[in-house]
Amino acid sequence: MREILNGKVDPELLRDRIILVGNRNTSTGDIFYTSTLPNLELSGQIYGIDYHAHAIGQILSSIIDNRPMLHSWGDIGEYAWIFIWGFLAIAIGRLTQSVWTNILGVSVAGFALFSCGYVMLWVWGIWIPVAPNLLILAVNGVGLSAFYQHDKFLRSQINERQNTIQHTFTVIHNGPLQTLAYGLKHLRAKDIPYEQLVGQFEKLDREIRELGEFLKLEALTTEESLRLGSGLVLELKRPLHDLLYEVYSSTLERKDFEYFQTLKVKIRNFEQIDDKYLTIKHKREICLFLEEALCNVGKHAQGVKRVQGSGVYSANKYNLSVRDNGSGIKSKLENKGTKHFKMLAKQLGGEFRRESLSPRGTICELSWTPTKEF
């Protein structure tokens, strides 16, 4: 220092240079904590003179090399940046439908984040948070995706159980319950012989036992089948129009519906239908709809002489209907079956109606577009 002040140093040694003078003695307390130089003996510490050297080096690079000055956002900006990527990770986990799709989405988002950080640092000299965002992508993206997949699985299990309960109730309603109602009606009226009444309840016992065996078999096998109230078991992989013929014929042969005994004319016409967009569940519900509509004729259509079951195309829609010339609808209340079939029509993107005809009779109709994918 004295030699420089006294002019004993050659000026050419100092020309076009920046000279920093400082003390590298730990006792002076001129120490800053930093992680930029991890190979220092005192880890995380840097002398004040070195700190100023780095600052001057950045200024010179900005002026001579046109490199942007390094800086960062404020706390609010960084927190907002982290929040945005956290929300993006949640959206990815919510929208993806599979684990591999989610992993791909998180990987693309992570690459985009890393690229964005690199470009902003290289072009504008902005140091943005990258590591915390990568962490939150992994946690929210993959973790929430796993949660949503588990939640989806639980919901599917619940829906499957509800469908099983609904199907079991429908089979019981269209089979044993009808036999029971028929027997109780004549038991109260005392208008049939005792032996015939006993035979009716023996039939009920057989139906309940057969139904129990069928439900056990259905639960243990992957074969898709449907047991009608008549006892007929249908293989649902068959074409739908063939199934409808079977349902129509088998149901009208039942002896436990008194108004079936007054039928004089039975008409059926089920046109061939493209059922490639229908699931096994849809075919099951459609068959149950036809069975329920026919059972209602046998239970409620007093004085019926004629019944017509048809499935025909009209205006690109398939109209499945049951018409009779009985006494018509006497109550406007919606029973459980009506509500269920309105829900089925909604699932198919179609319509359901059940109304009286003039001068007498009832129509029960389900219509939908067969070429529409559900």
Coordinates of C-alpha atoms in Angstrom, one line a residue:
M1 CA 0.0 0.0 0.0
R2 CA 2.8 2.4 0.9
E3 CA 4.8 1.5 -2.2
I4 CA 1.8 2.3 -4.4
L5 CA 1.2 5.6 -2.6
N6 CA 4.9 6.5 -2.8
G7 CA 5.0 5.8 -6.6
K8 CA 7.4 2.9 -6.3
V9 CA 5.2 0.6 -8.4
D10 CA 5.2 0.7 -12.2
P11 CA 2.0 2.3 -13.3
E12 CA 1.7 0.0 -16.3
L13 CA 1.1 -2.9 -13.9
L14 CA -2.1 -1.1 -12.8
R15 CA -3.3 0.3 -16.1
D16 CA -6.8 -0.9 -17.2
R17 CA -7.2 -2.9 -14.1
I18 CA -9.4 -2.7 -11.0
I19 CA -7.4 -3.1 -7.8
L20 CA -9.2 -4.3 -4.7
V21 CA -7.5 -3.8 -1.3
G22 CA -8.7 -5.7 1.7
N23 CA -8.0 -7.9 4.6
R24 CA -8.3 -11.7 4.5
N25 CA -7.9 -12.1 8.2
T26 CA -10.8 -13.8 10.1
S27 CA -10.1 -11.6 13.1
T28 CA -11.3 -8.5 11.3
G29 CA -14.8 -9.9 11.0
D30 CA -15.2 -9.0 7.3
I31 CA -16.9 -12.3 6.5
F32 CA -20.1 -13.1 4.5
Y33 CA -22.1 -16.3 4.5
T34 CA -22.8 -17.8 1.1
S35 CA -23.1 -21.2 -0.5
T36 CA -21.7 -20.2 -3.9
L37 CA -18.2 -21.5 -3.1
P38 CA -18.7 -24.9 -1.4
N39 CA -15.0 -25.8 -1.6
L40 CA -13.9 -23.2 0.9
E41 CA -12.2 -24.4 4.1
L42 CA -14.8 -22.5 6.1
S43 CA -17.9 -23.9 4.5
G44 CA -20.5 -21.3 3.6
Q45 CA -18.2 -18.3 4.4
I46 CA -16.6 -15.8 2.1
Y47 CA -14.3 -12.8 2.8
G48 CA -15.6 -9.3 2.1
I49 CA -12.9 -8.7 -0.5
D50 CA -14.0 -11.8 -2.4
Y51 CA -17.6 -10.7 -2.2
H52 CA -16.7 -7.4 -3.8
A53 CA -14.7 -9.2 -6.5
H54 CA -17.7 -11.2 -7.5
A55 CA -19.9 -8.1 -7.6
I56 CA -17.3 -6.2 -9.8
G57 CA -17.0 -9.3 -12.0
Q58 CA -20.7 -9.2 -12.6
I59 CA -20.7 -5.5 -13.5
L60 CA -17.7 -5.9 -15.9
S61 CA -19.4 -8.9 -17.6
S62 CA -22.6 -6.8 -18.0
I63 CA -20.7 -3.9 -19.6
I64 CA -18.1 -5.8 -21.7
D65 CA -19.9 -9.0 -22.5
N66 CA -23.4 -7.6 -22.5
R67 CA -24.4 -10.3 -20.0
P68 CA -27.6 -9.3 -18.1
M69 CA -27.2 -8.4 -14.4
L70 CA -28.2 -11.2 -12.1
H71 CA -31.3 -10.5 -10.0
S72 CA -34.3 -12.2 -8.5
W73 CA -38.0 -11.6 -7.8
G74 CA -39.3 -10.3 -4.5
D75 CA -40.8 -12.7 -2.0
I76 CA -44.4 -12.1 -3.2
G77 CA -43.4 -12.9 -6.8
E78 CA -41.6 -16.1 -5.9
Y79 CA -44.5 -17.3 -3.7
A80 CA -47.0 -16.5 -6.5
W81 CA -44.7 -18.5 -8.9
I82 CA -44.6 -21.5 -6.6
F83 CA -48.4 -21.3 -6.1
I84 CA -49.0 -21.3 -9.8
W85 CA -47.0 -24.4 -10.4
G86 CA -48.6 -26.1 -7.3
F87 CA -52.0 -25.4 -8.8
L88 CA -50.8 -26.7 -12.2
A89 CA -49.7 -29.9 -10.5
I90 CA -53.1 -30.4 -8.9
A91 CA -54.8 -29.8 -12.3
I92 CA -52.5 -32.5 -13.9
G93 CA -53.3 -34.9 -11.1
R94 CA -57.1 -34.2 -11.5
L95 CA -57.3 -34.4 -15.3
T96 CA -55.1 -37.4 -16.1
Q97 CA -57.0 -40.7 -16.2
S98 CA -54.1 -43.0 -15.7
V99 CA -50.8 -43.2 -13.7
W100 CA -48.6 -43.3 -16.8
T101 CA -50.4 -40.3 -18.4
N102 CA -49.9 -38.4 -15.1
I103 CA -46.2 -39.3 -15.0
L104 CA -45.9 -38.1 -18.6
G105 CA -47.7 -34.9 -17.8
V106 CA -45.6 -34.2 -14.7
S107 CA -42.4 -35.0 -16.7
V108 CA -43.4 -32.5 -19.5
A109 CA -44.3 -29.9 -16.9
G110 CA -40.9 -30.4 -15.1
F111 CA -39.0 -30.1 -18.3
A112 CA -40.9 -26.9 -19.2
L113 CA -40.2 -25.5 -15.7
F114 CA -36.4 -26.3 -16.0
S115 CA -36.3 -24.8 -19.5
C116 CA -38.1 -21.7 -18.4
G117 CA -35.7 -21.2 -15.5
Y118 CA -32.7 -21.7 -17.7
V119 CA -34.0 -19.3 -20.4
M120 CA -34.9 -16.6 -17.9
L121 CA -31.4 -16.8 -16.3
W122 CA -29.6 -16.9 -19.6
V123 CA -31.5 -14.2 -21.4
W124 CA -32.7 -11.8 -18.7
G125 CA -30.5 -12.8 -15.7
I126 CA -33.5 -13.6 -13.5
W127 CA -33.0 -16.3 -10.9
I128 CA -36.4 -18.0 -10.4
P129 CA -37.3 -20.8 -8.0
V130 CA -37.0 -24.2 -9.7
A131 CA -36.2 -26.8 -7.1
P132 CA -39.3 -26.1 -4.9
N133 CA -41.5 -26.2 -7.9
L134 CA -40.1 -29.5 -9.1
L135 CA -40.8 -30.8 -5.6
I136 CA -44.3 -29.6 -5.6
L137 CA -44.9 -31.0 -9.0
A138 CA -43.8 -34.5 -7.9
V139 CA -45.8 -34.4 -4.6
N140 CA -49.0 -32.8 -5.9
G141 CA -48.9 -34.3 -9.4
V142 CA -48.0 -37.9 -8.6
G143 CA -49.4 -38.0 -5.1
L144 CA -52.8 -36.5 -5.9
S145 CA -53.1 -38.6 -9.0
A146 CA -52.7 -41.7 -6.9
F147 CA -55.3 -40.3 -4.5
Y148 CA -57.7 -39.6 -7.4
Q149 CA -57.2 -43.1 -8.8
H150 CA -57.9 -44.6 -5.4
D151 CA -61.0 -42.4 -5.0
K152 CA -62.1 -43.4 -8.5
F153 CA -61.6 -47.1 -7.6
L154 CA -63.7 -46.7 -4.5
R155 CA -66.5 -44.9 -6.4
S156 CA -66.5 -47.7 -9.0
Q157 CA -66.8 -50.3 -6.2
I158 CA -69.7 -48.4 -4.7
N159 CA -71.4 -48.0 -8.0
E160 CA -70.9 -51.7 -8.7
R161 CA -72.5 -52.6 -5.4
Q162 CA -75.4 -50.3 -6.0
N163 CA -76.0 -51.8 -9.4
T164 CA -75.9 -55.3 -7.9
I165 CA -78.5 -54.3 -5.3
Q166 CA -80.6 -52.7 -8.0
H167 CA -80.3 -55.7 -10.2
T168 CA -81.1 -58.1 -7.4
F169 CA -84.2 -56.1 -6.4
T170 CA -85.4 -56.0 -10.0
V171 CA -85.0 -59.8 -10.4
I172 CA -86.8 -60.4 -7.1
H173 CA -89.5 -57.9 -8.0
N174 CA -90.2 -59.4 -11.4
G175 CA -90.1 -63.0 -10.1
P176 CA -90.8 -64.2 -6.6
L177 CA -92.6 -61.0 -5.5
Q178 CA -95.1 -61.4 -8.3
T179 CA -95.8 -65.0 -7.3
L180 CA -96.2 -63.9 -3.7
A181 CA -98.6 -61.1 -4.6
Y182 CA -100.6 -63.5 -6.7
G183 CA -100.8 -66.0 -3.9
L184 CA -101.7 -63.4 -1.2
K185 CA -104.4 -61.9 -3.4
H186 CA -106.2 -65.3 -3.8
L187 CA -105.6 -66.2 -0.2
R188 CA -107.5 -63.1 0.9
A189 CA -110.2 -63.6 -1.7
K190 CA -110.4 -67.4 -0.9
D191 CA -111.4 -68.0 -4.6
I192 CA -109.0 -70.9 -5.4
P193 CA -108.7 -74.4 -3.9
Y194 CA -106.3 -74.9 -1.0
E195 CA -104.2 -77.3 -3.0
Q196 CA -103.7 -74.8 -5.8
L197 CA -102.8 -72.1 -3.2
V198 CA -100.2 -74.4 -1.6
G199 CA -98.8 -75.1 -5.1
Q200 CA -98.4 -71.4 -5.6
F201 CA -96.3 -71.0 -2.5
E202 CA -94.3 -74.1 -3.3
K203 CA -93.5 -72.4 -6.6
L204 CA -92.4 -69.3 -4.6
D205 CA -90.1 -71.4 -2.6
R206 CA -88.5 -72.9 -5.7
E207 CA -88.1 -69.4 -7.3
I208 CA -86.3 -68.0 -4.2
R209 CA -84.0 -71.0 -4.1
E210 CA -83.2 -70.8 -7.8
L211 CA -82.7 -67.1 -7.6
G212 CA -80.2 -67.5 -4.7
E213 CA -78.2 -70.1 -6.7
F214 CA -78.2 -67.9 -9.8
L215 CA -76.9 -64.8 -7.8
K216 CA -74.2 -67.0 -6.3
L217 CA -73.2 -68.3 -9.7
E218 CA -73.3 -64.8 -11.2
A219 CA -71.0 -63.4 -8.5
L220 CA -68.4 -66.2 -9.0
T221 CA -68.3 -66.2 -12.8
T222 CA -67.3 -63.7 -15.4
E223 CA -70.0 -64.9 -17.8
E224 CA -72.6 -62.1 -18.4
S225 CA -76.1 -63.4 -17.9
L226 CA -79.6 -62.2 -16.8
R227 CA -82.2 -64.2 -15.0
L228 CA -85.8 -63.2 -15.8
G229 CA -88.7 -63.5 -13.4
S230 CA -89.9 -66.5 -15.5
G231 CA -86.7 -68.3 -14.6
L232 CA -85.2 -68.0 -18.1
V233 CA -81.4 -67.2 -18.1
L234 CA -80.2 -65.0 -21.0
E235 CA -76.7 -64.8 -22.3
L236 CA -76.2 -61.0 -22.7
K237 CA -73.5 -61.4 -25.3
R238 CA -76.1 -62.3 -27.8
P239 CA -77.6 -59.7 -30.2
L240 CA -80.0 -57.4 -28.5
H241 CA -83.0 -58.0 -30.8
D242 CA -82.7 -61.8 -30.1
L243 CA -82.7 -61.1 -26.4
L244 CA -85.8 -58.9 -26.7
Y245 CA -87.7 -61.7 -28.5
E246 CA -86.7 -64.1 -25.6
V247 CA -87.8 -61.6 -23.0
Y248 CA -91.2 -61.0 -24.7
S249 CA -92.1 -64.6 -25.2
S250 CA -90.9 -65.8 -21.8
T251 CA -92.7 -63.1 -19.9
L252 CA -96.0 -63.5 -21.6
E253 CA -96.0 -67.3 -20.8
R254 CA -96.0 -66.6 -17.1
K255 CA -99.2 -67.8 -15.3
D256 CA -98.8 -65.6 -12.2
F257 CA -100.3 -62.5 -13.9
E258 CA -104.1 -62.7 -14.2
Y259 CA -104.5 -60.2 -17.0
F260 CA -102.2 -62.3 -19.2
Q261 CA -105.0 -64.8 -19.2
T262 CA -107.4 -62.5 -21.1
L263 CA -105.0 -61.7 -23.9
K264 CA -106.3 -62.6 -27.4
V265 CA -103.7 -60.9 -29.6
K266 CA -99.9 -60.9 -29.0
I267 CA -97.8 -58.9 -31.4
R268 CA -94.0 -58.6 -31.4
N269 CA -91.6 -57.0 -33.9
F270 CA -88.1 -56.2 -32.8
E271 CA -85.9 -54.9 -35.7
Q272 CA -82.2 -55.8 -35.8
I273 CA -80.2 -53.1 -34.0
D274 CA -76.5 -52.2 -34.0
D275 CA -75.6 -52.7 -30.3
K276 CA -71.8 -52.2 -30.6
Y277 CA -72.0 -49.0 -28.5
L278 CA -74.1 -50.7 -25.8
T279 CA -72.3 -52.2 -22.8
I280 CA -73.4 -55.4 -21.1
K281 CA -74.9 -53.3 -18.4
H282 CA -77.0 -51.3 -20.9
K283 CA -78.3 -54.5 -22.5
R284 CA -79.2 -55.9 -19.1
E285 CA -81.2 -52.8 -18.2
I286 CA -82.9 -52.6 -21.6
C287 CA -84.1 -56.3 -21.2
L288 CA -85.3 -55.5 -17.7
F289 CA -87.2 -52.5 -19.0
L290 CA -89.1 -54.7 -21.5
E291 CA -89.8 -57.3 -18.8
E292 CA -91.0 -54.7 -16.4
A293 CA -93.3 -53.1 -19.0
L294 CA -94.8 -56.4 -19.8
C295 CA -95.3 -57.3 -16.1
N296 CA -97.1 -54.0 -15.6
V297 CA -99.6 -55.1 -18.3
G298 CA -100.2 -58.4 -16.5
K299 CA -100.6 -56.6 -13.1
H300 CA -102.6 -53.5 -14.0
A301 CA -104.1 -53.6 -17.5
Q302 CA -107.6 -54.7 -16.5
G303 CA -109.7 -55.9 -19.5
V304 CA -106.6 -56.1 -21.8
K305 CA -107.2 -58.1 -25.0
R306 CA -104.2 -57.0 -27.1
V307 CA -100.5 -56.3 -26.4
Q308 CA -97.8 -55.3 -28.8
G309 CA -94.1 -55.3 -28.1
S310 CA -92.0 -53.6 -30.7
G311 CA -88.5 -52.2 -31.4
V312 CA -88.4 -50.1 -34.5
Y313 CA -86.3 -47.3 -36.0
S314 CA -87.8 -43.9 -36.4
A315 CA -85.8 -40.7 -37.2
N316 CA -82.5 -42.4 -36.5
K317 CA -83.8 -43.5 -33.1
Y318 CA -84.6 -47.0 -31.8
N319 CA -88.0 -47.0 -30.1
L320 CA -88.6 -49.9 -27.8
S321 CA -92.2 -49.9 -26.6
V322 CA -95.0 -52.0 -25.1
R323 CA -98.6 -51.0 -26.0
D324 CA -101.8 -52.5 -24.6
N325 CA -105.6 -51.8 -24.8
G326 CA -106.2 -52.2 -21.1
S327 CA -107.8 -49.8 -18.6
G328 CA -104.9 -47.3 -18.8
I329 CA -102.9 -45.6 -16.0
K330 CA -105.0 -44.9 -12.9
S331 CA -102.3 -43.2 -10.8
K332 CA -99.9 -40.4 -11.7
L333 CA -97.4 -41.3 -9.0
E334 CA -94.0 -42.4 -10.2
N335 CA -93.0 -45.7 -8.8
K336 CA -89.4 -46.9 -8.4
G337 CA -89.4 -48.6 -11.8
T338 CA -90.4 -45.4 -13.6
K339 CA -87.7 -43.4 -11.9
H340 CA -85.1 -46.1 -12.6
F341 CA -86.0 -46.2 -16.3
K342 CA -85.9 -42.4 -16.6
M343 CA -82.3 -42.6 -15.3
L344 CA -81.6 -45.4 -17.9
A345 CA -82.9 -43.1 -20.6
K346 CA -80.6 -40.3 -19.4
Q347 CA -77.6 -42.7 -19.5
L348 CA -78.5 -43.6 -23.1
G349 CA -79.0 -40.0 -24.1
G350 CA -82.6 -40.9 -25.0
E351 CA -86.1 -40.5 -23.7
F352 CA -88.6 -42.5 -21.6
R353 CA -92.4 -42.1 -21.5
R354 CA -95.3 -44.0 -19.9
E355 CA -98.8 -42.6 -20.6
S356 CA -102.4 -43.5 -21.3
L357 CA -103.7 -43.9 -24.9
S358 CA -107.0 -42.8 -26.3
P359 CA -109.6 -44.2 -26.1
R360 CA -108.0 -46.8 -23.8
G361 CA -104.7 -48.5 -23.2
T362 CA -101.1 -47.6 -22.2
I363 CA -97.8 -47.1 -23.9
C364 CA -94.4 -47.6 -22.2
E365 CA -91.5 -46.5 -24.4
L366 CA -87.8 -46.2 -24.3
S367 CA -86.0 -44.5 -27.2
W368 CA -82.3 -43.7 -27.9
T369 CA -79.9 -43.2 -30.8
P370 CA -78.0 -46.6 -31.3
T371 CA -75.1 -45.0 -33.3
K372 CA -74.2 -42.6 -30.4
E373 CA -71.2 -43.6 -28.3
F374 CA -71.8 -43.3 -24.5

